[in-house]
Short mmCIF file of C-alpha atoms in Angstrom, two decimals:
data_model
loop_
_atom_site.label_atom_id
_atom_site.label_comp_id
_atom_site.label_asym_id
_atom_site.label_seq_id
_atom_site.Cartn_x
_atom_site.Cartn_y
_atom_site.Cartn_z
CA UNK Q 736 -35.58 -59.16 74.06
CA UNK Q 737 -37.72 -58.29 71.07
CA UNK Q 738 -40.06 -60.71 69.36
CA UNK Q 739 -39.14 -62.41 66.09
CA UNK Q 740 -40.42 -60.72 62.98
CA UNK Q 741 -42.76 -63.33 61.52
CA UNK Q 742 -42.64 -61.58 58.12
CA UNK Q 743 -38.92 -62.19 57.57
CA UNK Q 744 -37.97 -65.42 55.80
CA UNK Q 745 -34.83 -66.16 57.82
CA UNK Q 746 -34.00 -69.12 55.59
CA UNK Q 747 -33.29 -66.67 52.75
CA UNK Q 748 -30.49 -65.06 54.74
CA UNK Q 749 -26.86 -65.82 53.98
CA UNK Q 750 -25.57 -69.35 54.60
CA UNK Q 751 -22.71 -67.87 56.66
CA UNK Q 752 -22.81 -65.63 59.72
CA UNK Q 753 -20.07 -63.94 61.69
CA UNK Q 754 -20.45 -64.53 65.40
CA UNK Q 755 -18.60 -62.52 68.04
CA UNK Q 756 -17.73 -63.51 71.62
CA UNK Q 757 -16.68 -61.06 74.32
CA UNK Q 758 -14.26 -62.74 76.77
CA UNK Q 759 -12.16 -61.46 79.66
CA UNK Q 760 -9.12 -61.14 77.42
CA UNK Q 761 -10.80 -59.55 74.38
CA UNK Q 762 -13.19 -59.98 71.51
CA UNK Q 763 -13.21 -63.06 69.25
CA UNK Q 764 -15.03 -63.67 65.98
CA UNK Q 765 -15.61 -66.61 63.70
CA UNK Q 766 -17.65 -67.36 60.61
CA UNK Q 767 -20.05 -70.28 60.81
CA UNK Q 768 -22.16 -72.06 58.23
CA UNK Q 769 -25.83 -72.11 59.16
CA UNK Q 770 -27.43 -75.56 58.82
CA UNK Q 771 -30.96 -74.69 59.93
CA UNK Q 772 -32.98 -71.74 61.23
CA UNK Q 773 -36.30 -72.04 63.03
CA UNK Q 774 -38.57 -70.19 65.45
CA UNK Q 775 -38.74 -71.47 69.00
CA UNK Q 776 -41.32 -69.53 70.99
CA UNK Q 777 -40.17 -65.90 70.70
CA UNK Q 778 -36.62 -66.82 69.72
CA UNK Q 779 -34.91 -67.53 66.44
CA UNK Q 780 -32.68 -70.60 66.72
CA UNK Q 781 -29.65 -70.94 64.43
CA UNK Q 782 -28.04 -74.38 64.16
CA UNK Q 783 -24.50 -73.96 62.86
CA UNK Q 784 -21.52 -76.11 61.97
CA UNK Q 785 -18.68 -76.14 64.47
CA UNK Q 786 -16.29 -73.28 63.56
CA UNK Q 787 -12.79 -74.12 62.30
CA UNK Q 788 -11.04 -71.21 63.94
CA UNK Q 789 -11.77 -68.23 66.14
CA UNK Q 790 -9.83 -65.00 65.61
CA UNK Q 791 -8.93 -62.36 68.16
CA UNK Q 792 -10.12 -58.89 67.18
CA UNK Q 793 -9.43 -55.64 68.93
CA UNK Q 794 -12.75 -54.24 70.02
CA UNK Q 795 -11.47 -51.08 71.60
CA UNK Q 796 -10.29 -47.84 70.12
CA UNK Q 797 -8.56 -47.00 73.44
CA UNK Q 798 -6.83 -49.33 75.89
CA UNK Q 799 -8.33 -50.07 79.28
CA UNK Q 800 -6.52 -49.77 82.62
CA UNK Q 801 -7.46 -50.99 86.06
CA UNK Q 802 -8.18 -47.93 88.19
CA UNK Q 803 -10.26 -47.09 91.22
CA UNK Q 804 -11.87 -43.67 91.05
CA UNK Q 805 -14.89 -42.52 93.03
CA UNK Q 806 -17.95 -42.03 90.87
CA UNK Q 807 -21.63 -41.27 91.07
CA UNK Q 808 -23.93 -43.55 89.11
CA UNK Q 809 -27.26 -41.88 88.25
CA UNK Q 810 -30.31 -43.20 86.43
CA UNK Q 811 -33.97 -42.29 85.98
CA UNK Q 812 -36.75 -44.19 87.70
CA UNK Q 813 -40.49 -43.63 87.96
CA UNK Q 814 -39.82 -41.91 91.29
CA UNK Q 815 -37.13 -39.56 89.95
CA UNK Q 816 -33.37 -39.78 89.66
CA UNK Q 817 -31.61 -42.46 91.69
CA UNK Q 818 -27.93 -41.98 92.65
CA UNK Q 819 -25.41 -44.52 93.90
CA UNK Q 820 -21.90 -43.62 95.01
CA UNK Q 821 -19.42 -46.28 93.95
CA UNK Q 822 -16.00 -46.85 92.36
CA UNK Q 823 -14.62 -47.67 88.96
CA UNK Q 824 -12.94 -51.04 88.40
CA UNK Q 825 -11.31 -50.14 85.08
CA UNK Q 826 -11.56 -47.32 82.58
CA UNK Q 827 -10.71 -46.30 79.02
CA UNK Q 828 -11.54 -43.24 76.95
CA UNK Q 829 -14.45 -45.26 75.49
CA UNK Q 830 -16.03 -46.66 78.64
CA UNK Q 831 -15.82 -47.82 82.20
CA UNK Q 832 -16.60 -50.74 84.48
CA UNK Q 833 -18.08 -49.78 87.84
CA UNK Q 834 -18.83 -51.80 90.95
CA UNK Q 835 -22.50 -51.98 91.95
CA UNK Q 836 -22.65 -53.45 95.48
CA UNK Q 837 -26.33 -54.35 95.41
CA UNK Q 838 -28.67 -56.38 93.29
CA UNK Q 839 -30.30 -53.45 91.60
CA UNK Q 840 -32.02 -52.72 88.33
CA UNK Q 841 -29.22 -52.08 85.84
CA UNK Q 842 -30.37 -49.29 83.50
CA UNK Q 843 -29.70 -49.31 79.75
CA UNK Q 844 -28.60 -45.65 80.00
CA UNK Q 845 -27.19 -43.70 82.91
CA UNK Q 846 -25.15 -40.64 83.80
CA UNK Q 847 -21.72 -41.09 85.35
CA UNK Q 848 -19.81 -38.50 87.34
CA UNK Q 849 -16.21 -39.73 87.42
CA UNK Q 850 -14.03 -38.03 90.02
CA UNK Q 851 -10.51 -38.26 88.59
CA UNK Q 852 -7.79 -36.28 90.39
CA UNK Q 853 -10.39 -33.97 91.99
CA UNK Q 854 -11.91 -33.20 88.56
CA UNK Q 855 -15.54 -34.13 87.90
CA UNK Q 856 -15.96 -35.75 84.48
CA UNK Q 857 -19.63 -36.06 83.58
CA UNK Q 858 -20.90 -38.21 80.71
CA UNK Q 859 -23.86 -40.29 79.64
CA UNK Q 860 -23.28 -44.00 79.21
CA UNK Q 861 -24.93 -47.06 77.67
CA UNK Q 862 -25.00 -50.53 79.25
CA UNK Q 863 -22.66 -53.14 77.71
CA UNK Q 864 -22.55 -56.09 80.13
CA UNK Q 865 -22.36 -57.13 83.77
CA UNK Q 866 -20.51 -59.77 85.73
CA UNK Q 867 -21.54 -61.06 89.12
CA UNK Q 868 -18.74 -60.74 91.68
CA UNK Q 869 -18.58 -61.30 95.41
CA UNK Q 870 -20.96 -58.82 97.03
CA UNK Q 871 -22.35 -57.27 93.86
CA UNK Q 872 -21.77 -56.72 90.15
CA UNK Q 873 -19.15 -55.24 87.86
CA UNK Q 874 -21.20 -53.33 85.29
CA UNK Q 875 -19.63 -52.08 82.05
CA UNK Q 876 -20.81 -49.01 80.18
CA UNK Q 877 -19.63 -47.30 77.03
CA UNK Q 878 -19.58 -43.52 76.97
CA UNK Q 879 -22.27 -41.89 74.84
CA UNK Q 880 -22.05 -38.28 73.68
CA UNK Q 881 -18.94 -37.71 75.73
CA UNK Q 882 -17.36 -34.27 75.33
CA UNK Q 883 -14.09 -34.41 73.42
CA UNK Q 884 -12.30 -32.59 76.26
CA UNK Q 885 -13.57 -35.14 78.80
CA UNK Q 886 -12.57 -38.05 76.56
CA UNK Q 887 -9.09 -36.52 76.07
CA UNK Q 888 -8.69 -36.05 79.83
CA UNK Q 889 -9.65 -39.68 80.51
CA UNK Q 890 -7.29 -40.90 77.74
CA UNK Q 891 -4.41 -38.87 79.25
CA UNK Q 892 -5.21 -40.26 82.69
CA UNK Q 893 -5.12 -43.83 81.30
CA UNK Q 894 -1.72 -43.19 79.68
CA UNK Q 895 -0.33 -41.82 82.97
CA UNK Q 896 -1.68 -44.84 84.85
CA UNK Q 897 -0.26 -47.28 82.32
CA UNK Q 898 3.19 -45.66 82.57
CA UNK Q 899 3.02 -45.72 86.38
CA UNK Q 900 1.92 -49.37 86.41
CA UNK Q 901 4.70 -50.42 84.02
CA UNK Q 902 7.29 -48.70 86.23
CA UNK Q 903 6.11 -50.83 89.15
CA UNK Q 904 7.01 -54.04 87.26
CA UNK Q 905 10.54 -53.09 86.12
#
């Protein structure tokens, strides 16, 4: 977390802010009126009125499907490149959630090698969030600088999986 900029007069900012919440079922936003702003140690504290309503907003360009694919999770350390073999939990053409079975440093950036139908799909990724689960963590990354052909292949795979999953419920 970065330090507060002491040179900014936060009280001169707008009286209203839009706040977003990422939940299991999507992304929600609301506007709130700011009552007071002050510095607390290295944090900026905003005291806001209780919001009247919270709206659902789509935060994905592509839909996400639950899917288990083998993948290699690689990141740089002071000692070189570290690699962990794991599985995806869910995937979209924009990003992926992987299972990390150990309490490990979660890097801001990593490389993912996604093995989908015997095809290696390699992309860089940026950390989004993590959730503690039994035995480890589900860690979400968004793809960064993904090749268009790789993104198209993942999108097609997601469509095939969605069709297959819907057929199971009919």
